[in-house]
mmCIF file of C-alpha atoms in Angstrom:
data_model
loop_
_atom_site.group_PDB
_atom_site.id
_atom_site.type_symbol
_atom_site.label_atom_id
_atom_site.label_comp_id
_atom_site.label_asym_id
_atom_site.label_seq_id
_atom_site.Cartn_x
_atom_site.Cartn_y
_atom_site.Cartn_z
ATOM 1 C CA MET U 1 -18.078 -36.087 56.402
ATOM 2 C CA ILE U 2 -17.586 -32.980 58.504
ATOM 3 C CA MET U 3 -15.296 -31.485 55.866
ATOM 4 C CA ALA U 4 -17.923 -32.169 53.201
ATOM 5 C CA LEU U 5 -20.553 -30.425 55.328
ATOM 6 C CA MET U 6 -18.283 -27.422 55.759
ATOM 7 C CA GLY U 7 -17.619 -27.415 52.014
ATOM 8 C CA ILE U 8 -21.351 -27.417 51.300
ATOM 9 C CA PHE U 9 -21.804 -24.549 53.741
ATOM 10 C CA VAL U 10 -19.024 -22.462 52.176
ATOM 11 C CA ALA U 11 -20.216 -23.218 48.637
ATOM 12 C CA SER U 12 -23.763 -22.208 49.603
ATOM 13 C CA ILE U 13 -22.534 -18.900 50.999
ATOM 14 C CA ILE U 14 -20.514 -18.237 47.838
ATOM 15 C CA ASN U 15 -23.518 -19.157 45.703
ATOM 16 C CA PHE U 16 -25.631 -16.709 47.698
ATOM 17 C CA TRP U 17 -23.798 -13.901 45.906
ATOM 18 C CA LEU U 18 -23.218 -15.657 42.581
ATOM 19 C CA LYS U 19 -26.811 -16.919 42.248
ATOM 20 C CA SER U 20 -25.730 -19.701 39.887
ATOM 21 C CA GLU U 21 -28.442 -22.280 39.274
ATOM 22 C CA GLN U 22 -25.902 -24.883 38.126
ATOM 23 C CA MET U 23 -23.871 -24.458 41.289
ATOM 24 C CA GLN U 24 -27.088 -24.784 43.299
ATOM 25 C CA TYR U 25 -27.819 -28.154 41.682
ATOM 26 C CA ILE U 26 -24.256 -29.353 42.241
ATOM 27 C CA ILE U 27 -24.405 -28.333 45.908
ATOM 28 C CA SER U 28 -27.762 -30.076 46.275
ATOM 29 C CA TYR U 29 -26.605 -33.348 44.709
ATOM 30 C CA ILE U 30 -23.450 -33.385 46.803
ATOM 31 C CA GLY U 31 -25.563 -32.557 49.867
ATOM 32 C CA VAL U 32 -27.852 -35.524 49.201
ATOM 33 C CA ALA U 33 -24.851 -37.845 48.918
ATOM 34 C CA VAL U 34 -23.273 -36.446 52.089
ATOM 35 C CA PHE U 35 -26.442 -36.740 54.160
ATOM 36 C CA VAL U 36 -27.131 -40.284 52.920
ATOM 37 C CA GLY U 37 -23.614 -41.213 54.028
ATOM 38 C CA LEU U 38 -24.017 -39.373 57.316
ATOM 39 C CA THR U 39 -27.314 -41.159 57.992
ATOM 40 C CA ALA U 40 -25.704 -44.549 57.341
ATOM 41 C CA TYR U 41 -22.776 -43.627 59.597
ATOM 42 C CA ASP U 42 -25.082 -42.504 62.419
ATOM 43 C CA VAL U 43 -27.168 -45.691 62.187
ATOM 44 C CA GLN U 44 -24.027 -47.808 62.504
ATOM 45 C CA ARG U 45 -22.819 -45.657 65.400
ATOM 46 C CA ILE U 46 -26.133 -46.095 67.227
ATOM 47 C CA LYS U 47 -26.009 -49.858 66.663
ATOM 48 C CA ARG U 48 -22.453 -50.003 68.003
ATOM 49 C CA ILE U 49 -23.419 -47.993 71.087
ATOM 50 C CA GLY U 50 -26.481 -50.192 71.640
ATOM 51 C CA GLU U 51 -24.420 -53.366 71.503
ATOM 52 C CA GLY U 52 -22.116 -52.000 74.193
ATOM 53 C CA LEU U 53 -24.895 -51.216 76.662
ATOM 54 C CA GLU U 54 -26.076 -53.600 79.330
ATOM 55 C CA TYR U 55 -29.624 -54.003 80.603
ATOM 56 C CA GLY U 56 -30.510 -51.306 83.115
ATOM 57 C CA ASP U 57 -27.642 -49.010 82.168
ATOM 58 C CA ALA U 58 -28.347 -45.503 83.470
ATOM 59 C CA SER U 59 -26.931 -43.772 80.394
ATOM 60 C CA ALA U 60 -29.141 -45.685 77.926
ATOM 61 C CA PRO U 61 -32.003 -43.134 77.813
ATOM 62 C CA LYS U 62 -29.597 -40.249 77.224
ATOM 63 C CA LEU U 63 -27.801 -42.132 74.459
ATOM 64 C CA ALA U 64 -31.125 -43.088 72.874
ATOM 65 C CA ILE U 65 -32.271 -39.470 72.821
ATOM 66 C CA MET U 66 -28.984 -38.268 71.344
ATOM 67 C CA GLY U 67 -29.082 -40.991 68.690
ATOM 68 C CA ALA U 68 -32.678 -40.183 67.795
ATOM 69 C CA LEU U 69 -31.872 -36.467 67.568
ATOM 70 C CA SER U 70 -28.895 -37.187 65.350
ATOM 71 C CA LEU U 71 -30.982 -39.294 62.964
ATOM 72 C CA TYR U 72 -33.788 -36.733 63.023
ATOM 73 C CA LEU U 73 -31.411 -33.970 61.940
ATOM 74 C CA ASP U 74 -29.928 -36.210 59.237
ATOM 75 C CA PHE U 75 -33.379 -36.945 57.800
ATOM 76 C CA ILE U 76 -34.470 -33.299 57.947
ATOM 77 C CA ASN U 77 -31.323 -32.140 56.146
ATOM 78 C CA LEU U 78 -31.636 -34.942 53.586
ATOM 79 C CA PHE U 79 -35.252 -33.933 52.950
ATOM 80 C CA ILE U 80 -34.253 -30.284 52.509
ATOM 81 C CA MET U 81 -31.530 -31.240 50.033
ATOM 82 C CA LEU U 82 -33.981 -33.416 48.081
ATOM 83 C CA LEU U 83 -36.438 -30.518 47.976
ATOM 84 C CA ARG U 84 -33.681 -28.323 46.570
ATOM 85 C CA VAL U 85 -32.930 -30.932 43.885
ATOM 86 C CA PHE U 86 -36.516 -31.567 42.779
ATOM 87 C CA GLY U 87 -37.931 -28.081 43.277
ATOM 88 C CA GLY U 88 -34.957 -25.896 42.466
ATOM 89 C CA GLY U 89 -36.151 -24.508 39.133
ATOM 90 C CA ARG U 90 -39.546 -23.321 40.322
ATOM 91 C CA ARG U 91 -38.651 -20.009 41.909
ATOM 92 C CA SER U 92 -40.449 -16.814 41.080
#
């Protein structure tokens, strides 16, 4: 997943100079797939961490905040990629 994110980043930088609309759509579709997979991975990771915690564990609030932040960033990036897919041709 990390390699796919780096690939999207590099392809976006290259497309910044090329300004290819087709490449933009390809990057966006791949980005949607990557962030859907990353969201599913993070949900499973949070569930696994939650199963390993015991009641009253001091690290639980920190882990909950980190898990929530991770999911928040996944959803924001997924939303941005979906906006690029559905609104990509309407630039002026």
